[in-house]
Short mmCIF file of C-alpha atoms in Angstrom, two decimals:
data_model
loop_
_atom_site.label_atom_id
_atom_site.label_comp_id
_atom_site.label_asym_id
_atom_site.label_seq_id
_atom_site.Cartn_x
_atom_site.Cartn_y
_atom_site.Cartn_z
CA MET A 1 61.71 54.10 134.83
CA GLU A 2 60.39 56.79 132.51
CA ARG A 3 61.00 54.69 129.45
CA ASN A 4 59.89 57.08 126.74
CA SER A 5 61.82 60.10 128.02
CA HIS A 6 64.99 58.07 128.57
CA ALA A 7 64.70 56.44 125.17
CA ASP A 8 64.24 59.84 123.56
CA ARG A 9 67.36 61.18 125.25
CA PHE A 10 69.39 58.13 124.26
CA ALA A 11 68.14 58.55 120.68
CA GLU A 12 69.56 62.07 120.69
CA ILE A 13 72.92 60.66 121.79
CA ILE A 14 73.32 57.57 119.57
CA GLY A 15 70.54 57.85 116.98
CA ALA A 16 67.02 56.47 117.13
CA GLY A 17 67.94 53.42 115.07
CA ASN A 18 70.39 52.33 117.75
CA VAL A 19 67.88 52.51 120.60
CA LEU A 20 65.99 49.21 120.58
CA THR A 21 62.67 49.11 122.38
CA THR A 22 60.49 46.54 120.62
CA PRO A 23 60.39 42.95 121.94
CA GLU A 24 61.57 41.46 118.65
CA ASP A 25 64.54 43.86 118.37
CA LYS A 26 65.61 43.33 121.98
CA ALA A 27 65.18 39.56 122.06
CA PRO A 28 68.70 38.48 120.91
CA PHE A 29 70.29 40.53 123.69
CA LEU A 30 68.18 39.15 126.53
CA VAL A 31 68.97 35.44 126.54
CA GLU A 32 72.18 33.57 127.31
CA GLN A 33 73.31 31.00 124.75
CA ARG A 34 72.78 28.03 127.07
CA ASP A 35 69.34 29.40 127.99
CA LEU A 36 70.23 29.48 131.68
CA TYR A 37 69.33 33.17 131.89
CA ARG A 38 66.50 35.10 130.27
CA GLY A 39 66.10 38.73 131.23
CA THR A 40 64.04 41.76 130.41
CA ALA A 41 65.15 45.28 129.60
CA PRO A 42 63.22 48.42 128.65
CA ILE A 43 65.95 49.47 126.22
CA VAL A 44 68.94 48.01 124.39
CA LEU A 45 71.52 50.59 123.35
CA ARG A 46 74.05 50.19 120.52
CA PRO A 47 76.54 53.08 120.67
CA GLY A 48 79.04 53.57 117.87
CA SER A 49 81.91 55.37 119.57
CA THR A 50 83.67 55.93 122.86
CA GLU A 51 82.19 59.41 123.05
CA GLU A 52 78.68 57.98 122.67
CA VAL A 53 79.36 55.45 125.43
CA SER A 54 80.56 58.31 127.61
CA ALA A 55 77.43 60.36 126.96
CA VAL A 56 75.20 57.34 127.64
CA LEU A 57 76.90 56.56 130.95
CA THR A 58 76.91 60.21 132.00
CA TYR A 59 73.15 60.39 131.49
CA ALA A 60 72.61 57.03 133.19
CA TYR A 61 74.71 58.10 136.17
CA GLU A 62 72.83 61.37 136.56
CA ASN A 63 69.48 59.58 136.38
CA GLY A 64 70.26 56.48 138.42
CA LEU A 65 69.89 54.04 135.51
CA LYS A 66 71.47 50.60 135.73
CA ILE A 67 73.60 49.55 132.76
CA VAL A 68 74.60 46.03 131.70
CA PRO A 69 77.52 46.03 129.22
CA GLN A 70 77.40 43.28 126.61
CA GLY A 71 79.84 42.13 123.94
CA GLY A 72 79.15 39.14 121.71
CA ASN A 73 76.83 37.58 124.32
CA THR A 74 78.88 34.40 124.50
CA GLY A 75 79.56 34.56 128.25
CA LEU A 76 78.83 31.43 130.25
CA VAL A 77 78.08 32.80 133.73
CA GLY A 78 75.18 35.17 133.01
CA GLY A 79 77.04 38.42 133.63
CA GLN A 80 75.95 39.98 130.32
CA ILE A 81 72.21 39.25 130.64
CA PRO A 82 69.87 41.71 132.40
CA THR A 83 67.82 40.44 135.31
CA GLU A 84 64.10 39.73 135.15
CA THR A 85 63.24 42.91 137.10
CA GLY A 86 63.19 45.06 133.96
CA ASP A 87 65.19 47.93 135.46
CA GLU A 88 68.50 47.33 133.65
CA ILE A 89 69.48 48.74 130.26
CA VAL A 90 71.69 46.67 127.98
CA LEU A 91 74.67 48.45 126.42
CA CYS A 92 75.85 46.41 123.42
CA LEU A 93 79.23 47.34 121.92
CA GLY A 94 78.95 45.43 118.63
CA ARG A 95 78.90 48.56 116.46
CA MET A 96 82.27 49.63 117.86
CA ASN A 97 84.29 47.36 115.57
CA LYS A 98 87.09 49.46 114.10
CA VAL A 99 90.71 48.36 113.89
CA ARG A 100 92.46 51.55 114.98
CA ASN A 101 96.10 50.69 114.35
CA VAL A 102 98.29 47.73 113.42
CA ASP A 103 102.01 47.94 114.16
CA PRO A 104 103.73 44.78 112.90
CA ASP A 105 107.19 46.12 113.71
CA GLY A 106 106.20 46.84 117.30
CA PHE A 107 104.09 43.67 117.45
CA THR A 108 100.96 45.51 118.63
CA ILE A 109 97.40 46.10 117.46
CA THR A 110 94.83 48.57 118.78
CA VAL A 111 91.13 47.86 118.26
CA ASP A 112 87.66 48.86 119.40
CA ALA A 113 86.08 46.64 122.03
CA GLY A 114 83.43 45.35 119.62
CA VAL A 115 85.90 43.75 117.21
CA VAL A 116 85.14 40.04 116.90
CA LEU A 117 88.01 37.83 118.06
CA GLU A 118 88.27 36.00 114.73
CA THR A 119 88.45 39.34 112.91
CA LEU A 120 91.28 40.37 115.21
CA GLN A 121 93.12 37.12 114.49
CA ASN A 122 92.70 37.71 110.74
CA GLU A 123 93.97 41.29 110.97
CA ALA A 124 97.10 40.02 112.67
CA GLU A 125 97.56 37.34 110.02
CA LYS A 126 97.42 39.96 107.25
CA VAL A 127 100.71 41.39 108.53
CA ASP A 128 102.27 37.97 109.20
CA ARG A 129 101.64 38.15 112.93
CA LEU A 130 99.71 36.06 115.45
CA PHE A 131 97.12 37.09 118.00
CA PRO A 132 97.08 33.88 120.04
CA LEU A 133 93.81 34.07 121.99
CA SER A 134 91.73 31.16 120.64
CA LEU A 135 88.25 30.14 121.82
CA GLY A 136 85.42 27.99 120.56
CA ALA A 137 83.27 31.13 120.28
CA GLN A 138 85.89 33.17 118.42
CA GLY A 139 83.57 33.71 115.44
CA SER A 140 81.17 35.75 117.56
CA CYS A 141 82.79 36.77 120.86
CA GLN A 142 84.21 40.30 121.03
CA ILE A 143 87.57 41.35 122.38
CA GLY A 144 86.04 43.72 124.93
CA GLY A 145 84.14 40.83 126.47
CA ASN A 146 87.23 38.63 126.30
CA ILE A 147 89.15 41.24 128.27
CA SER A 148 86.33 41.86 130.72
CA THR A 149 86.22 38.15 131.57
CA ASN A 150 89.97 37.54 131.24
CA ALA A 151 89.22 34.75 128.78
CA GLY A 152 91.53 31.74 128.65
CA GLY A 153 91.27 29.35 125.72
CA THR A 154 93.58 26.80 124.19
CA ALA A 155 96.73 28.93 123.89
CA VAL A 156 97.20 29.87 127.57
CA LEU A 157 99.96 27.30 127.96
CA ALA A 158 102.22 29.26 125.61
CA TYR A 159 100.89 32.82 125.65
CA GLY A 160 98.96 33.28 128.89
CA ASN A 161 95.42 34.43 129.62
CA THR A 162 93.92 37.51 127.99
CA ARG A 163 95.36 39.53 130.86
CA ASP A 164 98.84 38.71 129.60
CA LEU A 165 98.03 39.97 126.09
CA VAL A 166 96.83 43.47 127.04
CA LEU A 167 99.20 46.43 126.87
CA GLY A 168 96.68 49.24 127.32
CA LEU A 169 92.97 50.01 127.61
CA GLU A 170 90.51 52.78 126.96
CA VAL A 171 87.70 52.67 129.52
CA VAL A 172 84.57 54.71 130.19
CA LEU A 173 83.95 54.94 133.92
CA PRO A 174 80.47 54.67 135.47
CA ASN A 175 80.11 58.46 135.67
CA GLY A 176 81.02 58.90 131.99
CA ASP A 177 84.67 59.90 132.40
CA ILE A 178 86.95 58.48 129.70
CA TRP A 179 90.27 57.02 130.79
CA ASN A 180 92.67 56.78 127.86
CA GLY A 181 95.25 54.20 128.83
CA LEU A 182 95.95 52.94 125.30
CA ARG A 183 99.68 52.66 125.81
CA THR A 184 101.74 50.10 123.91
CA LEU A 185 104.72 50.11 126.27
CA ARG A 186 106.13 46.79 127.40
CA LYS A 187 107.58 48.45 130.49
CA ASP A 188 105.82 51.17 132.47
CA ASN A 189 106.32 51.35 136.23
CA THR A 190 104.65 54.73 136.81
CA GLY A 191 102.38 53.80 139.67
CA TYR A 192 99.40 51.46 139.88
CA ASP A 193 98.73 49.37 136.77
CA LEU A 194 95.15 50.57 136.42
CA LYS A 195 94.30 48.46 133.37
CA GLN A 196 94.56 45.31 135.46
CA LEU A 197 91.59 46.42 137.55
CA PHE A 198 89.29 46.31 134.54
CA ILE A 199 90.60 43.02 133.12
CA GLY A 200 88.41 40.28 134.54
CA ALA A 201 86.10 42.75 136.31
CA GLU A 202 83.19 41.70 134.07
CA GLY A 203 82.03 45.23 133.37
CA THR A 204 81.45 46.13 137.03
CA LEU A 205 84.06 48.91 137.23
CA GLY A 206 83.94 50.46 133.77
CA VAL A 207 83.12 49.82 130.12
CA ILE A 208 86.15 48.83 128.05
CA THR A 209 85.87 50.60 124.69
CA ALA A 210 89.27 49.85 123.11
CA ALA A 211 92.44 47.90 123.75
CA SER A 212 96.08 47.81 122.68
CA LEU A 213 97.19 44.20 122.44
CA LYS A 214 100.34 42.16 121.94
CA LEU A 215 101.05 40.38 118.68
CA PHE A 216 103.51 37.53 118.23
CA PRO A 217 105.53 35.98 115.42
CA LYS A 218 103.35 33.83 113.22
CA PRO A 219 104.38 30.17 113.43
CA LYS A 220 106.25 29.04 110.32
CA LYS A 221 106.46 25.39 111.34
CA LEU A 222 103.51 23.62 112.98
CA GLU A 223 102.99 20.01 114.01
CA VAL A 224 99.82 18.66 115.59
CA ALA A 225 99.24 15.14 116.88
CA PHE A 226 96.10 13.37 118.09
CA ILE A 227 97.18 10.81 120.67
CA GLY A 228 95.29 7.91 122.24
CA LEU A 229 96.13 6.78 125.77
CA ALA A 230 94.66 4.94 128.71
CA SER A 231 94.09 7.61 131.34
CA PRO A 232 94.90 11.14 132.52
CA HIS A 233 97.81 9.68 134.50
CA GLU A 234 99.57 8.77 131.24
CA ALA A 235 98.56 12.15 129.81
CA LEU A 236 100.29 13.97 132.67
CA LYS A 237 103.48 11.95 132.20
CA LEU A 238 103.36 12.73 128.48
CA PHE A 239 103.00 16.42 129.29
CA SER A 240 106.03 16.29 131.57
CA ILE A 241 108.16 14.68 128.86
CA THR A 242 106.91 17.12 126.22
CA LYS A 243 107.40 20.23 128.31
CA ALA A 244 110.91 19.16 129.25
CA GLN A 245 111.91 18.60 125.63
CA ALA A 246 109.92 21.29 123.82
CA GLY A 247 109.80 24.17 126.29
CA PRO A 248 108.22 27.23 124.57
CA VAL A 249 107.74 25.28 121.35
CA LEU A 250 104.83 23.48 123.08
CA THR A 251 101.81 25.65 122.22
CA GLY A 252 98.89 23.31 122.90
CA PHE A 253 98.17 20.35 125.16
CA GLU A 254 94.50 19.43 125.49
CA ILE A 255 92.96 16.36 127.13
CA LEU A 256 89.74 14.80 125.80
CA PRO A 257 87.69 11.77 126.95
CA ARG A 258 86.42 9.14 124.54
CA ILE A 259 82.80 10.03 125.31
CA GLY A 260 83.46 13.62 124.23
CA VAL A 261 84.95 12.44 120.95
CA GLU A 262 81.90 10.21 120.42
CA PHE A 263 79.59 13.17 121.02
CA CYS A 264 81.51 15.11 118.36
CA LEU A 265 81.35 12.24 115.87
CA ALA A 266 77.58 12.05 116.40
CA HIS A 267 76.71 15.75 116.38
CA LEU A 268 79.53 17.88 114.93
CA ASP A 269 79.49 18.51 111.20
CA GLY A 270 82.68 17.33 109.52
CA ALA A 271 84.05 15.49 112.57
CA ARG A 272 86.01 12.32 111.84
CA ASP A 273 87.73 9.93 114.24
CA PRO A 274 91.45 10.73 113.98
CA LEU A 275 92.55 7.22 115.06
CA GLU A 276 91.49 3.80 113.80
CA GLY A 277 90.96 2.24 117.20
CA THR A 278 89.19 3.62 120.27
CA HIS A 279 90.95 4.84 123.38
CA ASP A 280 89.64 5.91 126.78
CA TRP A 281 91.43 9.26 126.61
CA TYR A 282 93.14 11.47 124.07
CA VAL A 283 95.64 14.30 123.99
CA LEU A 284 95.70 16.93 121.28
CA MET A 285 99.25 18.25 121.19
CA GLU A 286 100.63 21.16 119.18
CA LEU A 287 104.23 22.22 118.67
CA SER A 288 105.08 25.35 116.71
CA SER A 289 108.03 27.57 115.88
CA GLY A 290 108.52 30.93 114.23
CA SER A 291 111.59 29.59 112.43
CA GLU A 292 111.46 27.55 109.21
CA ALA A 293 114.76 25.97 110.26
CA PHE A 294 113.49 24.55 113.56
CA PRO A 295 112.97 20.75 113.27
CA VAL A 296 109.49 20.64 114.79
CA ARG A 297 108.56 17.29 113.20
CA ASP A 298 111.75 15.68 114.48
CA LEU A 299 111.00 17.00 117.96
CA MET A 300 107.44 15.65 117.87
CA GLU A 301 108.69 12.24 116.72
CA SER A 302 111.33 12.21 119.45
CA ILE A 303 108.79 13.02 122.16
CA LEU A 304 106.26 10.44 121.01
CA GLY A 305 108.99 7.86 120.50
CA GLU A 306 110.03 8.23 124.12
CA ALA A 307 106.39 8.10 125.21
CA PHE A 308 105.73 4.93 123.20
CA GLU A 309 108.78 3.25 124.73
CA ALA A 310 107.56 4.24 128.20
CA GLY A 311 104.18 2.67 127.51
CA LEU A 312 102.33 5.96 127.84
CA VAL A 313 100.89 6.19 124.33
CA GLU A 314 98.67 3.61 122.64
CA ASP A 315 98.40 5.25 119.22
CA ALA A 316 98.99 8.62 117.57
CA ALA A 317 98.28 10.37 114.29
CA PHE A 318 100.23 13.34 112.91
CA ALA A 319 98.31 15.97 110.96
CA GLN A 320 99.56 15.68 107.38
CA SER A 321 98.16 19.00 106.15
CA LEU A 322 96.76 22.30 107.38
CA SER A 323 93.32 20.90 106.63
CA GLN A 324 93.94 17.98 108.97
CA VAL A 325 95.27 20.36 111.64
CA LYS A 326 91.93 22.16 111.45
CA ASP A 327 90.07 18.84 111.61
CA PHE A 328 91.87 17.85 114.81
CA TRP A 329 91.19 21.21 116.46
CA HIS A 330 87.60 21.15 115.15
CA ILE A 331 86.91 18.24 117.48
CA ARG A 332 88.40 20.05 120.46
CA HIS A 333 86.61 23.34 119.81
CA GLY A 334 83.29 21.57 119.17
CA MET A 335 83.31 19.54 122.36
CA SER A 336 81.33 22.00 124.45
CA GLU A 337 78.72 22.69 121.76
CA VAL A 338 77.85 19.04 121.07
CA GLN A 339 76.95 18.26 124.65
CA LYS A 340 73.62 20.07 124.33
CA HIS A 341 72.47 17.33 121.95
CA GLU A 342 72.85 14.76 124.73
CA GLY A 343 70.37 16.42 127.11
CA GLY A 344 71.10 18.34 130.27
CA SER A 345 74.71 19.11 131.13
CA ILE A 346 75.89 20.36 134.52
CA LYS A 347 79.07 22.33 133.95
CA HIS A 348 82.09 23.27 136.02
CA ASP A 349 84.96 25.50 134.86
CA VAL A 350 87.65 24.64 137.38
CA SER A 351 91.40 24.56 137.76
CA VAL A 352 93.75 22.59 139.96
CA PRO A 353 97.56 22.35 139.98
CA VAL A 354 98.65 20.55 136.82
CA ALA A 355 100.18 17.68 138.76
CA SER A 356 96.84 17.10 140.52
CA ILE A 357 94.67 16.73 137.42
CA PRO A 358 94.65 12.91 137.24
CA ALA A 359 93.84 12.52 140.93
CA PHE A 360 91.19 15.24 140.72
CA LEU A 361 89.52 13.56 137.75
CA ASP A 362 89.54 10.15 139.44
CA LYS A 363 87.94 11.53 142.59
CA ALA A 364 85.44 13.89 140.91
CA MET A 365 84.23 11.39 138.32
CA ALA A 366 83.64 8.75 141.01
CA ALA A 367 81.80 11.27 143.18
CA VAL A 368 79.34 12.48 140.53
CA ARG A 369 78.64 8.91 139.38
CA GLU A 370 77.80 8.00 142.96
CA PHE A 371 75.58 11.08 143.28
CA VAL A 372 73.70 10.50 140.01
CA PRO A 373 74.06 6.87 138.88
CA GLY A 374 74.30 6.66 135.11
CA CYS A 375 75.47 10.25 134.62
CA ARG A 376 78.11 10.73 131.95
CA PRO A 377 81.14 12.84 132.91
CA VAL A 378 82.69 14.67 129.93
CA PRO A 379 85.78 16.37 131.41
CA PHE A 380 88.04 18.03 128.87
CA GLY A 381 90.30 21.01 128.50
CA HIS A 382 93.67 22.52 129.09
CA LEU A 383 95.79 19.97 130.90
CA GLY A 384 98.87 22.11 130.28
CA ASP A 385 97.57 24.97 132.43
CA GLY A 386 95.43 23.01 134.89
CA ASN A 387 92.01 24.13 133.62
CA ILE A 388 89.41 21.37 133.20
CA HIS A 389 85.86 21.85 131.96
CA PHE A 390 84.29 19.24 134.19
CA ASN A 391 80.94 18.84 132.46
CA VAL A 392 78.51 16.06 133.35
CA SER A 393 75.80 14.96 130.90
CA GLN A 394 72.54 13.50 132.15
CA PRO A 395 71.91 9.76 132.25
CA LEU A 396 70.29 8.35 129.14
CA GLY A 397 66.52 8.47 129.44
CA MET A 398 66.44 10.76 132.48
CA ASP A 399 64.18 13.82 132.44
CA LYS A 400 66.29 16.86 131.62
CA GLU A 401 64.68 19.22 134.12
CA GLU A 402 64.91 16.65 136.88
CA TYR A 403 68.59 16.26 136.17
CA LEU A 404 69.31 20.00 135.99
CA SER A 405 67.58 20.47 139.35
CA LYS A 406 70.65 18.76 140.83
CA TRP A 407 72.95 21.53 139.51
CA ASP A 408 73.68 23.21 142.84
CA ALA A 409 74.12 19.94 144.71
CA MET A 410 76.55 18.61 142.10
CA ASN A 411 78.41 21.93 142.10
CA THR A 412 78.87 21.58 145.85
CA ILE A 413 80.36 18.11 145.43
CA VAL A 414 82.71 19.04 142.59
CA HIS A 415 83.77 22.37 144.04
CA GLY A 416 84.46 20.69 147.37
CA ILE A 417 86.88 18.35 145.63
CA VAL A 418 88.44 21.32 143.80
CA HIS A 419 88.95 22.97 147.19
CA ASP A 420 90.63 19.83 148.52
CA PHE A 421 93.15 20.13 145.67
CA HIS A 422 93.68 23.88 146.33
CA GLY A 423 92.09 24.83 143.01
CA SER A 424 89.69 27.46 141.69
CA ILE A 425 85.95 27.22 141.00
CA SER A 426 86.29 29.60 138.04
CA ALA A 427 89.32 29.12 135.84
CA GLU A 428 88.40 31.17 132.76
CA HIS A 429 84.66 31.83 132.50
CA GLY A 430 84.35 34.35 135.30
CA ILE A 431 81.83 34.75 138.13
CA GLY A 432 78.90 36.74 136.70
CA ARG A 433 75.61 35.78 138.28
CA LEU A 434 76.10 32.02 138.14
CA LYS A 435 78.90 31.82 140.69
CA ARG A 436 78.46 35.08 142.58
CA ASP A 437 77.13 33.49 145.75
CA LEU A 438 79.90 30.89 145.74
CA LEU A 439 82.62 33.49 146.31
CA LYS A 440 81.92 33.61 150.04
CA GLY A 441 83.00 30.01 150.26
CA VAL A 442 86.32 30.49 148.46
CA LYS A 443 87.39 34.05 149.28
CA SER A 444 88.44 35.36 152.69
CA GLU A 445 86.52 38.16 154.35
CA LEU A 446 89.44 40.49 153.69
CA GLU A 447 89.52 39.64 149.97
CA LEU A 448 85.79 40.25 149.63
CA ASP A 449 86.06 43.50 151.58
CA LEU A 450 88.87 44.74 149.33
CA MET A 451 86.84 43.88 146.23
CA GLN A 452 83.82 45.74 147.65
CA ARG A 453 86.00 48.78 148.34
CA VAL A 454 87.29 48.81 144.76
CA LYS A 455 83.73 48.55 143.43
CA ALA A 456 82.55 51.38 145.68
CA ALA A 457 85.46 53.61 144.63
CA PHE A 458 84.70 53.26 140.93
CA ASP A 459 80.92 52.87 141.04
CA PRO A 460 79.55 54.38 144.29
CA LYS A 461 75.97 54.29 143.00
CA ASP A 462 76.26 50.61 142.01
CA LEU A 463 74.81 51.22 138.54
CA LEU A 464 77.26 49.35 136.32
CA ASN A 465 76.48 45.64 136.05
CA PRO A 466 75.08 45.54 139.58
CA GLY A 467 74.79 42.17 141.27
CA ARG A 468 77.48 40.57 139.13
CA VAL A 469 80.66 39.19 140.72
CA LEU A 470 79.75 40.83 144.06
#
């Protein structure tokens, strides 16, 4: 790569100050947050507009330069990190952070891809609306990356994945063409729904530069309970009762193990045990309504009363204030972060049918304990939509690197059990580089061939995020 000449040309397009070439300037863009991937890149580019992205990709396409799109760099499968070969240029969209339009009457918002998720949530709140996507990394992840990975989060039960929140997209194709699909229509049956190809494609088909998104009524009544129970089997029965009574008013149903709560109490600033006693498992349940008149507290009390009578619930605490609501969710959102303080953690982002979660957890936890005696399973996540983050912390006193060397072998065990339950090896984090080679074991030859054909149609030179997903 003729680094100087390319850098000079990119400087003409986006300004010299936005072409990063020194090691210290590039460093934050070259490492994944869990330190699983460290790459090298001759240049990091920070365009400020869709037109600049178009000009960058046009030049890259004409000169055979590989481009790795990057949002907030919070991805967990390595798709946003360049390889170690040094022949990939990072394209960071953080400067593209404008809110283009807010339409509270139409319940839509249109934003640049670099807008941080928390900023987007706040913009919706300013007009008494809700943007429901909620993630632990929402203070730094960007909506373009959320869309590119079809992020899930804690609100999928009520509002769906990111895919379900997108009305339209603006995308720059690998050759620099700009597709303006920023429509805000709820119904549009004029041919193929092209936006869906880019959602979850992890930047392999085009660079998302803007999105039109759905907004929802802001909840006026909210009740959150932290519930102690004996096992996931009771948690599933509680979910069934709650869903039957609450229907769409049920907006959160998360399952947490005691060990995860203990990790939070030890390592998460501000974390407090919500219940006086200890319980093997917990459920964090949220009910909400857009109507002040809806008796949400009465409904919560009715559900938990039935669950207590059925012997499903051991103890429960209602949040008595908005501050306590935040405290309860603080534990849930901090559960992934605190595990790094307990040494090596082998992680699995999997989903199985909701009804199979207890049986899956029983079988998977027994299997990993047999494989690595003394390991500490920390499974948690979205029981309501079937997505469990089946993380396994190293045994106390074990060498971290020795433990992490068992990553692939443990993946094989856990993913095999997921397969037995007709589940998915990637529920919400994507494929990236981490799980790319696993696709052959879970996708048919026809599915893989169709995916390759789509990639070839959009990116025949294989320059945009090459080697990710496929």
